[in-house]
């Protein structure tokens, strides 16, 4: 069987575009994950040759291309090899035909893994989907074709047809993460796991043999870049603050496409780029990675999914040790990415990292002590259409992350910005009862009070995420009190109420925070 969970890029999410597709004679069935960049040209050629294309999804084109070669008398394997030459872009394709009891799949640029058990054979875009069936998993290489039969997998190179060996690796992760463990949603479970996962990461950083090469690659680099998307990008931004504040070192955070467009021409082989991706499969990140590789940069991977493409192609990688994150909104993985950056900043400065040992306890305390006030704030959010999250300096990435989390799972408009920028435009939105949330780190209280005043004096609602403080208290419509710590650890703890507020707000709106509409956990498309 073939199943494709579609994240609609080309072609509306409609039955006609649903995969798998069949060829005109209904002899071949297939599905695609990826992006065929010459599909329009191929469609024209196919239609001129008499094929009828029914959908607007490029996956259908792949099936017709293979069918065309089969009709010309080629075997399935040969037809896929020929299709490989014609289909441009990055993709993973899977096919079977009416006659053979075999499944064929090919990988080019998109993730594809294989597993064989006694009587079955599987292939899938990612490892977590296969783990409940077996933990012995084979990673395919780009340009590999696999032929699956019950209990058997054979691999061939698409360009030469040569048969090759691919060995299975045993994965130690359990799928305990795939159970809700008594929580209503994975998101809440994953928020509550954060203290334990932070402890796991700190233990790993103290023990792993991969830490030293990572640290020294950063130390010797001419220029350092941190590259990621979405939540992982916010971790990069926080990492950059940590490098500046703790190690007096510049590290440039960047989105992947921005990295190519804005910094690409000046990259050299003396630069180190940390690619940050929970899934390790985000296509945007992998595109930038390939670009940096061509420029000869040192490639460092920070990832959660072991065996992912990012892990396999990094020069050095470090796992963030979170176990699988099931909920689409990233929570525990953000916190561990940020902790990893903090650790790296300490190491760049040759400073003691023992302060990190306090973190698991502080994280738990924050969850326990902020939960109720987050629930209360979430109650109010029901009636709002928009919200600004403001942060200053080191809390700016947390404001952006809080805003991303809220918009992702409540569908309301929410923006996270640097608090001093508010008066340069967005302030015009403020009127009586307009809500603005301020994430205030202990050393920035004075400057933040000026920014809070801009909202308070216009009778806006002031939501505060900060350590207990008498002056701040006077301004607050609602106050989430974060346990006392210091300027450096505060942003990590302040992330937690932002996560909880979003979670409860989503729940109050009767939405499913784990699976927000239009989104996918792993974005394997450009
Ligand atoms: O797997 P990645 O870390 O590369 O994913 C990047 C983003 O798609 C991801 O962080 C996304 O922004 C989150 N789901 C937001 O909660």
Coordinates of N, CA, C and O in Angstrom, one line a residue, residues 176-333:
X176 N 7.9 5.9 23.1 CA 7.2 6.3 24.2 C 6.6 7.7 24.0 O 5.5 8.0 24.4
X177 N 7.4 8.5 23.2 CA 7.0 9.8 22.9 C 5.7 9.9 22.1 O 5.0 10.9 22.1
X178 N 5.3 8.7 21.5 CA 4.1 8.7 20.7 C 2.9 8.5 21.5 O 1.8 8.3 21.0
X179 N 3.0 8.4 22.8 CA 1.9 8.2 23.7 C 1.6 9.5 24.5 O 2.6 10.2 24.9
X180 N 0.3 9.8 24.7 CA 0.1 11.1 25.4 C 0.3 11.0 26.9 O 0.3 12.1 27.6
X181 N 0.5 9.8 27.4 CA 0.8 9.7 28.8 C -0.1 10.4 29.8 O 0.4 11.0 30.8
X182 N -1.4 10.4 29.5 CA -2.4 11.0 30.5 C -2.7 12.4 30.2 O -3.6 13.0 30.8
X183 N -1.9 13.1 29.3 CA -2.2 14.5 29.0 C -3.2 14.6 27.9 O -3.4 13.6 27.1
X184 N -3.9 15.7 27.8 CA -4.9 15.9 26.8 C -4.3 16.0 25.4 O -4.9 15.6 24.4
X185 N -3.1 16.6 25.4 CA -2.4 16.8 24.1 C -0.9 16.5 24.2 O -0.4 16.7 25.3
X186 N -0.3 16.2 23.1 CA 1.1 16.0 23.1 C 1.8 17.3 23.5 O 2.8 17.3 24.1
X187 N 1.2 18.4 23.0 CA 1.9 19.7 23.3 C 2.1 19.9 24.8 O 3.2 20.2 25.3
X188 N 1.0 19.6 25.6 CA 1.1 19.8 27.0 C 2.1 18.8 27.6 O 2.9 19.2 28.5
X189 N 2.0 17.6 27.1 CA 3.0 16.6 27.6 C 4.4 17.0 27.3 O 5.3 16.9 28.2
X190 N 4.6 17.5 26.1 CA 6.0 17.9 25.8 C 6.5 19.1 26.5 O 7.7 19.2 26.9
X191 N 5.6 20.0 26.9 CA 6.0 21.2 27.7 C 6.4 20.7 29.1 O 7.4 21.1 29.7
X192 N 5.6 19.7 29.6 CA 5.9 19.2 31.0 C 7.1 18.3 31.0 O 7.6 18.1 32.1
X193 N 7.6 17.8 29.9 CA 8.8 17.0 29.8 C 10.0 17.8 29.9 O 11.1 17.3 30.0
X194 N 9.9 19.1 29.8 CA 11.1 20.0 29.5 C 12.2 19.9 30.5 O 13.4 19.9 30.2
X195 N 11.8 19.7 31.8 CA 12.8 19.6 32.8 C 13.7 18.4 32.6 O 14.9 18.4 32.6
X196 N 13.0 17.3 32.4 CA 13.7 16.0 32.2 C 14.6 16.0 30.9 O 15.7 15.5 30.9
X197 N 14.0 16.6 29.9 CA 14.8 16.6 28.6 C 16.0 17.5 28.7 O 17.1 17.3 28.2
X198 N 15.9 18.6 29.5 CA 17.0 19.5 29.7 C 18.1 18.8 30.5 O 19.3 18.8 30.1
X199 N 17.7 18.0 31.4 CA 18.7 17.2 32.2 C 19.4 16.2 31.3 O 20.6 16.0 31.3
X200 N 18.6 15.5 30.4 CA 19.2 14.6 29.4 C 20.2 15.3 28.6 O 21.3 14.8 28.3
X201 N 19.9 16.5 28.1 CA 20.8 17.2 27.2 C 22.1 17.6 28.0 O 23.2 17.4 27.5
X202 N 21.9 18.1 29.2 CA 23.1 18.5 30.0 C 24.0 17.3 30.2 O 25.2 17.4 30.1
X203 N 23.4 16.2 30.5 CA 24.2 14.9 30.7 C 25.0 14.6 29.4 O 26.2 14.3 29.4
X204 N 24.3 14.7 28.3 CA 24.9 14.4 27.0 C 26.1 15.3 26.7 O 27.1 14.9 26.3
X205 N 25.8 16.6 27.0 CA 26.9 17.6 26.7 C 28.1 17.3 27.6 O 29.3 17.6 27.2
X206 N 27.9 16.8 28.8 CA 29.0 16.5 29.7 C 29.8 15.2 29.2 O 30.9 15.0 29.7
X207 N 29.1 14.4 28.4 CA 29.7 13.1 28.1 C 30.1 12.9 26.6 O 31.0 12.1 26.3
X208 N 29.4 13.5 25.7 CA 29.5 13.1 24.3 C 30.9 13.5 23.7 O 31.4 14.6 23.9
X209 N 31.4 12.5 22.9 CA 32.7 12.7 22.3 C 32.5 13.7 21.1 O 33.5 14.2 20.6
X210 N 31.3 14.0 20.7 CA 31.1 14.9 19.6 C 31.2 16.4 20.0 O 31.2 17.3 19.2
X211 N 31.2 16.6 21.4 CA 31.1 18.0 21.8 C 32.4 18.8 21.5 O 32.3 19.9 21.0
X212 N 33.5 18.1 21.8 CA 34.8 18.9 21.6 C 35.0 19.3 20.1 O 35.4 20.5 19.9
X213 N 34.8 18.4 19.1 CA 35.0 18.9 17.7 C 34.0 20.0 17.4 O 34.4 21.0 16.6
X214 N 32.8 20.0 18.0 CA 31.8 21.1 17.7 C 32.4 22.4 18.3 O 32.4 23.4 17.6
X215 N 32.8 22.3 19.6 CA 33.3 23.5 20.2 C 34.5 24.1 19.5 O 34.6 25.3 19.2
X216 N 35.5 23.2 19.1 CA 36.7 23.7 18.5 C 36.4 24.2 17.1 O 37.1 25.2 16.7
X217 N 35.5 23.6 16.4 CA 35.1 24.2 15.0 C 34.6 25.6 15.2 O 35.0 26.5 14.3
X218 N 33.8 25.9 16.2 CA 33.3 27.2 16.4 C 34.5 28.2 16.8 O 34.5 29.3 16.4
X219 N 35.4 27.6 17.7 CA 36.5 28.5 18.2 C 37.4 29.0 17.1 O 37.9 30.1 17.1
X220 N 37.6 28.1 16.1 CA 38.6 28.4 15.1 C 38.0 29.1 13.9 O 38.7 29.5 12.9
X221 N 36.7 29.3 13.9 CA 36.0 29.8 12.7 C 36.3 31.3 12.5 O 36.4 32.0 13.5
X222 N 36.4 31.7 11.3 CA 36.5 33.2 11.0 C 35.2 33.9 11.2 O 35.1 34.8 12.0
X223 N 34.1 33.3 10.7 CA 32.8 33.9 10.9 C 31.9 32.7 11.3 O 32.0 31.6 10.8
X224 N 30.9 33.0 12.2 CA 30.0 31.9 12.6 C 28.6 32.3 12.2 O 28.2 33.5 12.4
X225 N 27.8 31.4 11.6 CA 26.4 31.6 11.3 C 25.6 30.5 12.0 O 26.0 29.4 12.1
X226 N 24.4 30.9 12.4 CA 23.4 30.0 12.9 C 22.2 30.0 12.0 O 21.6 31.1 11.8
X227 N 21.8 28.9 11.4 CA 20.8 28.9 10.4 C 19.7 28.0 10.8 O 19.9 26.8 11.1
X228 N 18.4 28.4 10.7 CA 17.3 27.6 11.0 C 16.0 28.3 10.5 O 16.0 29.4 10.1
X229 N 14.9 27.6 10.6 CA 13.6 28.1 10.2 C 12.7 28.2 11.4 O 12.8 27.3 12.3
X230 N 11.7 29.0 11.4 CA 10.6 29.1 12.4 C 11.2 29.1 13.8 O 12.1 29.9 14.2
X231 N 10.7 28.2 14.7 CA 11.2 28.1 16.0 C 12.7 27.9 16.1 O 13.4 28.5 17.0
X232 N 13.2 27.0 15.3 CA 14.7 26.8 15.3 C 15.4 28.1 15.0 O 16.5 28.3 15.5
X233 N 14.9 28.9 14.2 CA 15.5 30.2 13.9 C 15.5 31.1 15.2 O 16.5 31.8 15.4
X234 N 14.4 31.0 15.9 CA 14.4 31.8 17.1 C 15.5 31.3 18.1 O 16.1 32.1 18.8
X235 N 15.7 30.0 18.1 CA 16.8 29.5 19.0 C 18.1 30.1 18.5 O 19.0 30.4 19.3
X236 N 18.3 30.2 17.1 CA 19.5 30.7 16.6 C 19.7 32.2 17.0 O 20.8 32.6 17.4
X237 N 18.6 32.9 17.0 CA 18.7 34.3 17.5 C 19.1 34.4 18.9 O 20.0 35.2 19.3
X238 N 18.5 33.6 19.8 CA 18.9 33.6 21.2 C 20.4 33.2 21.3 O 21.1 33.7 22.1
X239 N 20.8 32.2 20.5 CA 22.2 31.7 20.5 C 23.1 32.9 20.2 O 24.2 33.0 20.8
X240 N 22.7 33.7 19.3 CA 23.6 34.8 18.9 C 23.8 35.8 20.1 O 24.8 36.3 20.3
X241 N 22.7 36.0 20.8 CA 22.8 36.9 22.0 C 23.7 36.3 23.0 O 24.6 36.9 23.6
X242 N 23.6 34.9 23.2 CA 24.5 34.3 24.2 C 25.9 34.4 23.8 O 26.8 34.6 24.6
X243 N 26.2 34.2 22.5 CA 27.6 34.3 22.1 C 28.1 35.7 22.3 O 29.3 35.9 22.7
X244 N 27.3 36.7 22.0 CA 27.7 38.1 22.2 C 27.9 38.4 23.7 O 29.0 38.9 24.1
X245 N 26.9 38.0 24.5 CA 27.0 38.4 26.0 C 28.0 37.6 26.7 O 28.6 38.1 27.7
X246 N 28.1 36.3 26.4 CA 29.0 35.5 27.3 C 30.4 35.4 26.7 O 31.3 35.4 27.5
X247 N 30.5 35.3 25.4 CA 31.8 35.0 24.8 C 32.4 36.2 24.0 O 33.4 36.1 23.4
X248 N 31.6 37.3 24.0 CA 32.1 38.5 23.2 C 32.3 38.1 21.8 O 33.3 38.6 21.1
X249 N 31.5 37.2 21.2 CA 31.8 36.7 19.9 C 30.6 36.9 19.0 O 29.5 36.8 19.4
X250 N 30.9 37.3 17.7 CA 29.8 37.5 16.8 C 29.4 36.2 16.2 O 30.2 35.4 15.7
X251 N 28.1 35.9 16.2 CA 27.5 34.7 15.5 C 26.3 35.3 14.8 O 25.4 35.9 15.4
X252 N 26.2 35.1 13.5 CA 25.1 35.7 12.8 C 23.9 34.7 12.6 O 24.1 33.7 11.9
X253 N 22.8 35.1 13.2 CA 21.6 34.2 13.0 C 21.0 34.5 11.6 O 20.9 35.7 11.3
X254 N 20.5 33.5 11.0 CA 19.9 33.7 9.6 C 18.9 32.7 9.3 O 19.0 31.5 9.6
X255 N 17.9 33.1 8.5 CA 17.0 32.2 7.9 C 17.8 31.6 6.7 O 18.7 32.2 6.1
X256 N 17.4 30.3 6.3 CA 18.3 29.7 5.2 C 18.4 30.4 3.9 O 19.5 30.6 3.4
X257 N 17.2 30.9 3.4 CA 17.3 31.6 2.1 C 18.0 33.0 2.3 O 18.8 33.4 1.4
X258 N 17.8 33.6 3.4 CA 18.4 34.9 3.7 C 20.0 34.6 3.8 O 20.8 35.4 3.3
X259 N 20.3 33.5 4.4 CA 21.8 33.1 4.5 C 22.4 33.1 3.1 O 23.5 33.7 2.9
X260 N 21.7 32.5 2.1 CA 22.3 32.4 0.8 C 22.3 33.8 0.1 O 23.3 34.2 -0.4
X261 N 21.1 34.5 0.2 CA 21.0 35.7 -0.5 C 21.8 36.9 0.1 O 22.3 37.7 -0.6
X262 N 21.9 36.9 1.4 CA 22.6 38.0 2.1 C 24.0 37.8 2.4 O 24.8 38.8 2.4
X263 N 24.4 36.5 2.7 CA 25.8 36.3 3.1 C 26.6 35.4 2.1 O 27.7 35.2 2.3
X264 N 25.8 34.8 1.2 CA 26.4 33.8 0.3 C 27.7 34.1 -0.3 O 28.7 33.3 -0.3
X265 N 27.8 35.3 -0.9 CA 29.0 35.6 -1.7 C 30.2 35.8 -0.8 O 31.4 35.7 -1.3
X266 N 30.1 36.0 0.4 CA 31.3 36.3 1.3 C 31.7 35.1 2.1 O 32.6 35.1 2.9
X267 N 31.0 33.9 1.9 CA 31.3 32.7 2.6 C 32.7 32.2 2.2 O 33.0 32.2 1.0
X268 N 33.4 31.6 3.2 CA 34.7 31.0 2.8 C 34.9 29.7 3.6 O 34.1 29.4 4.5
X269 N 35.9 29.0 3.3 CA 36.1 27.7 3.9 C 36.6 27.9 5.4 O 36.7 26.9 6.1
X270 N 36.8 29.1 5.8 CA 37.2 29.3 7.2 C 36.0 29.6 8.1 O 36.1 29.7 9.3
X271 N 34.8 29.6 7.5 CA 33.5 29.9 8.2 C 32.9 28.6 8.7 O 33.0 27.6 8.1
X272 N 32.2 28.7 9.8 CA 31.5 27.6 10.4 C 30.0 27.9 10.4 O 29.6 29.0 10.8
X273 N 29.2 27.0 10.0 CA 27.7 27.3 9.9 C 27.0 26.2 10.8 O 27.2 25.0 10.5
X274 N 26.3 26.6 11.8 CA 25.5 25.7 12.6 C 24.1 25.6 12.0 O 23.4 26.6 12.0
X275 N 23.7 24.5 11.4 CA 22.4 24.3 10.9 C 21.5 23.7 12.0 O 21.8 22.6 12.5
X276 N 20.4 24.4 12.3 CA 19.6 23.9 13.4 C 18.2 23.5 12.9 O 17.5 24.2 12.3
X277 N 17.9 22.2 13.2 CA 16.6 21.7 12.7 C 16.2 20.5 13.6 O 17.0 19.5 13.7
X278 N 15.1 20.7 14.2 CA 14.5 19.6 15.0 C 14.5 18.3 14.2 O 15.0 17.3 14.6
X279 N 13.8 18.4 13.1 CA 13.5 17.2 12.2 C 14.8 16.8 11.5 O 15.0 15.6 11.2
X280 N 15.7 17.7 11.2 CA 16.8 17.4 10.4 C 16.5 17.2 8.9 O 17.3 16.7 8.1
X281 N 15.2 17.5 8.5 CA 14.8 17.2 7.2 C 14.2 18.5 6.5 O 13.8 18.4 5.4
X282 N 14.2 19.6 7.2 CA 13.6 20.8 6.6 C 14.4 21.2 5.3 O 15.6 21.4 5.4
X283 N 13.6 21.2 4.2 CA 14.2 21.4 2.9 C 15.0 22.7 2.8 O 16.1 22.8 2.3
X284 N 14.3 23.8 3.3 CA 15.0 25.1 3.3 C 16.4 25.1 3.9 O 17.3 25.6 3.4
X285 N 16.4 24.4 5.0 CA 17.7 24.3 5.8 C 18.7 23.5 5.0 O 19.9 23.8 4.8
X286 N 18.3 22.4 4.4 CA 19.2 21.5 3.6 C 19.7 22.2 2.4 O 20.8 22.0 1.9
X287 N 18.8 23.1 1.8 CA 19.3 23.8 0.6 C 20.4 24.7 1.0 O 21.5 24.8 0.3
X288 N 20.3 25.4 2.1 CA 21.4 26.3 2.6 C 22.6 25.5 2.9 O 23.7 26.0 2.7
X289 N 22.4 24.4 3.5 CA 23.5 23.5 3.9 C 24.3 23.1 2.6 O 25.6 23.2 2.6
X290 N 23.6 22.7 1.6 CA 24.3 22.3 0.4 C 25.1 23.4 -0.2 O 26.2 23.3 -0.7
X291 N 24.5 24.6 -0.1 CA 25.2 25.8 -0.6 C 26.5 26.1 0.2 O 27.5 26.3 -0.4
X292 N 26.4 26.0 1.5 CA 27.5 26.3 2.4 C 28.6 25.2 2.2 O 29.8 25.5 2.2
X293 N 28.1 24.0 1.9 CA 29.1 22.9 1.7 C 29.9 23.2 0.4 O 31.1 23.0 0.4
X294 N 29.2 23.6 -0.6 CA 29.9 24.0 -1.9 C 31.0 25.1 -1.7 O 32.0 25.1 -2.3
X295 N 30.7 25.9 -0.7 CA 31.6 27.0 -0.4 C 32.7 26.6 0.5 O 33.6 27.4 0.9
X296 N 32.7 25.3 0.9 CA 33.7 24.8 1.8 C 33.6 25.1 3.2 O 34.5 24.8 4.0
X297 N 32.4 25.6 3.7 CA 32.3 26.0 5.1 C 32.3 24.7 5.9 O 31.9 23.6 5.4
X298 N 32.6 24.9 7.2 CA 32.5 23.7 8.1 C 31.0 23.6 8.5 O 30.4 24.6 8.9
X299 N 30.4 22.4 8.3 CA 29.0 22.2 8.5 C 28.8 21.5 9.9 O 29.2 20.4 10.1
X300 N 28.1 22.2 10.8 CA 27.8 21.7 12.1 C 26.3 21.5 12.2 O 25.5 22.5 11.9
X301 N 25.8 20.4 12.6 CA 24.4 20.1 12.7 C 23.9 20.1 14.1 O 24.5 19.4 15.0
X302 N 22.8 20.7 14.4 CA 22.1 20.6 15.7 C 20.7 20.1 15.4 O 19.9 20.8 14.8
X303 N 20.5 18.9 15.9 CA 19.2 18.2 15.4 C 18.7 17.3 16.5 O 19.3 17.0 17.5
X304 N 17.4 17.0 16.3 CA 16.8 16.1 17.3 C 16.6 14.7 16.7 O 16.8 13.7 17.5
X305 N 16.3 14.5 15.4 CA 16.0 13.2 14.9 C 17.3 12.5 14.4 O 18.0 13.0 13.5
X306 N 17.7 11.5 15.2 CA 18.9 10.8 14.8 C 18.7 10.0 13.5 O 17.6 9.5 13.3
X307 N 19.7 10.0 12.6 CA 19.5 9.3 11.4 C 18.9 10.2 10.3 O 18.8 9.9 9.1
X308 N 18.6 11.5 10.7 CA 18.1 12.4 9.7 C 19.1 12.8 8.7 O 20.3 12.6 8.9
X309 N 18.6 13.5 7.6 CA 19.5 13.9 6.5 C 20.6 14.9 7.1 O 21.8 14.8 6.8
X310 N 20.1 15.8 8.0 CA 21.1 16.8 8.5 C 22.2 16.1 9.3 O 23.3 16.4 9.2
X311 N 21.8 15.0 10.0 CA 22.8 14.3 10.8 C 23.8 13.7 9.8 O 25.0 13.7 10.0
X312 N 23.3 13.1 8.7 CA 24.1 12.3 7.8 C 25.1 13.2 7.0 O 26.1 12.7 6.6
X313 N 24.7 14.4 6.8 CA 25.6 15.2 5.9 C 26.4 16.3 6.6 O 27.1 17.0 6.0
X314 N 26.2 16.4 8.0 CA 27.0 17.4 8.7 C 28.4 16.9 8.9 O 28.6 15.7 9.0
X315 N 29.4 17.8 9.0 CA 30.8 17.4 9.3 C 30.8 16.9 10.8 O 31.5 16.0 11.1
X316 N 30.1 17.7 11.6 CA 30.0 17.3 13.0 C 28.5 17.6 13.4 O 28.0 18.6 13.0
X317 N 28.0 16.7 14.2 CA 26.6 17.0 14.7 C 26.4 16.8 16.2 O 27.2 16.0 16.8
X318 N 25.4 17.4 16.7 CA 25.1 17.1 18.1 C 23.6 17.0 18.2 O 22.8 17.8 17.7
X319 N 23.1 15.9 18.9 CA 21.7 15.8 19.1 C 21.2 16.6 20.3 O 22.0 16.7 21.2
X320 N 20.0 17.1 20.2 CA 19.5 17.9 21.4 C 18.8 17.0 22.4 O 18.2 17.5 23.4
X321 N 18.7 15.7 22.1 CA 18.3 14.7 23.1 C 16.9 14.9 23.7 O 16.7 14.8 24.9
X322 N 15.9 15.2 22.9 CA 14.6 15.5 23.3 C 13.7 14.3 23.2 O 12.5 14.3 23.7
X323 N 14.1 13.2 22.5 CA 13.1 12.2 22.2 C 12.2 12.8 21.1 O 12.3 14.0 20.9
X324 N 11.3 12.0 20.5 CA 10.5 12.5 19.4 C 9.6 13.6 19.9 O 9.0 13.5 21.0
X325 N 9.4 14.6 19.1 CA 8.4 15.7 19.4 C 7.3 15.4 18.4 O 7.5 15.5 17.2
X326 N 6.1 15.1 18.9 CA 5.0 14.8 18.1 C 4.2 16.0 17.7 O 3.8 16.1 16.6
X327 N 3.9 16.8 18.7 CA 3.1 18.0 18.4 C 3.7 18.9 17.4 O 4.9 19.1 17.4
X328 N 2.9 19.4 16.5 CA 3.5 20.3 15.4 C 4.2 21.5 16.1 O 5.3 21.9 15.7
X329 N 3.6 22.2 17.0 CA 4.3 23.3 17.6 C 5.5 22.8 18.4 O 5.4 22.0 19.3
X330 N 6.7 23.4 18.1 CA 7.9 23.0 18.8 C 8.0 23.6 20.2 O 7.8 24.8 20.3
X331 N 8.2 22.8 21.2 CA 8.4 23.3 22.5 C 9.7 22.9 23.2 O 10.6 23.6 23.3
X332 N 9.7 21.5 23.5 CA 10.9 21.0 24.2 C 12.1 21.1 23.3 O 13.2 21.3 23.8
X333 N 11.9 21.1 22.0 CA 13.1 21.1 21.2 C 13.7 22.5 21.1 O 14.9 22.7 21.0

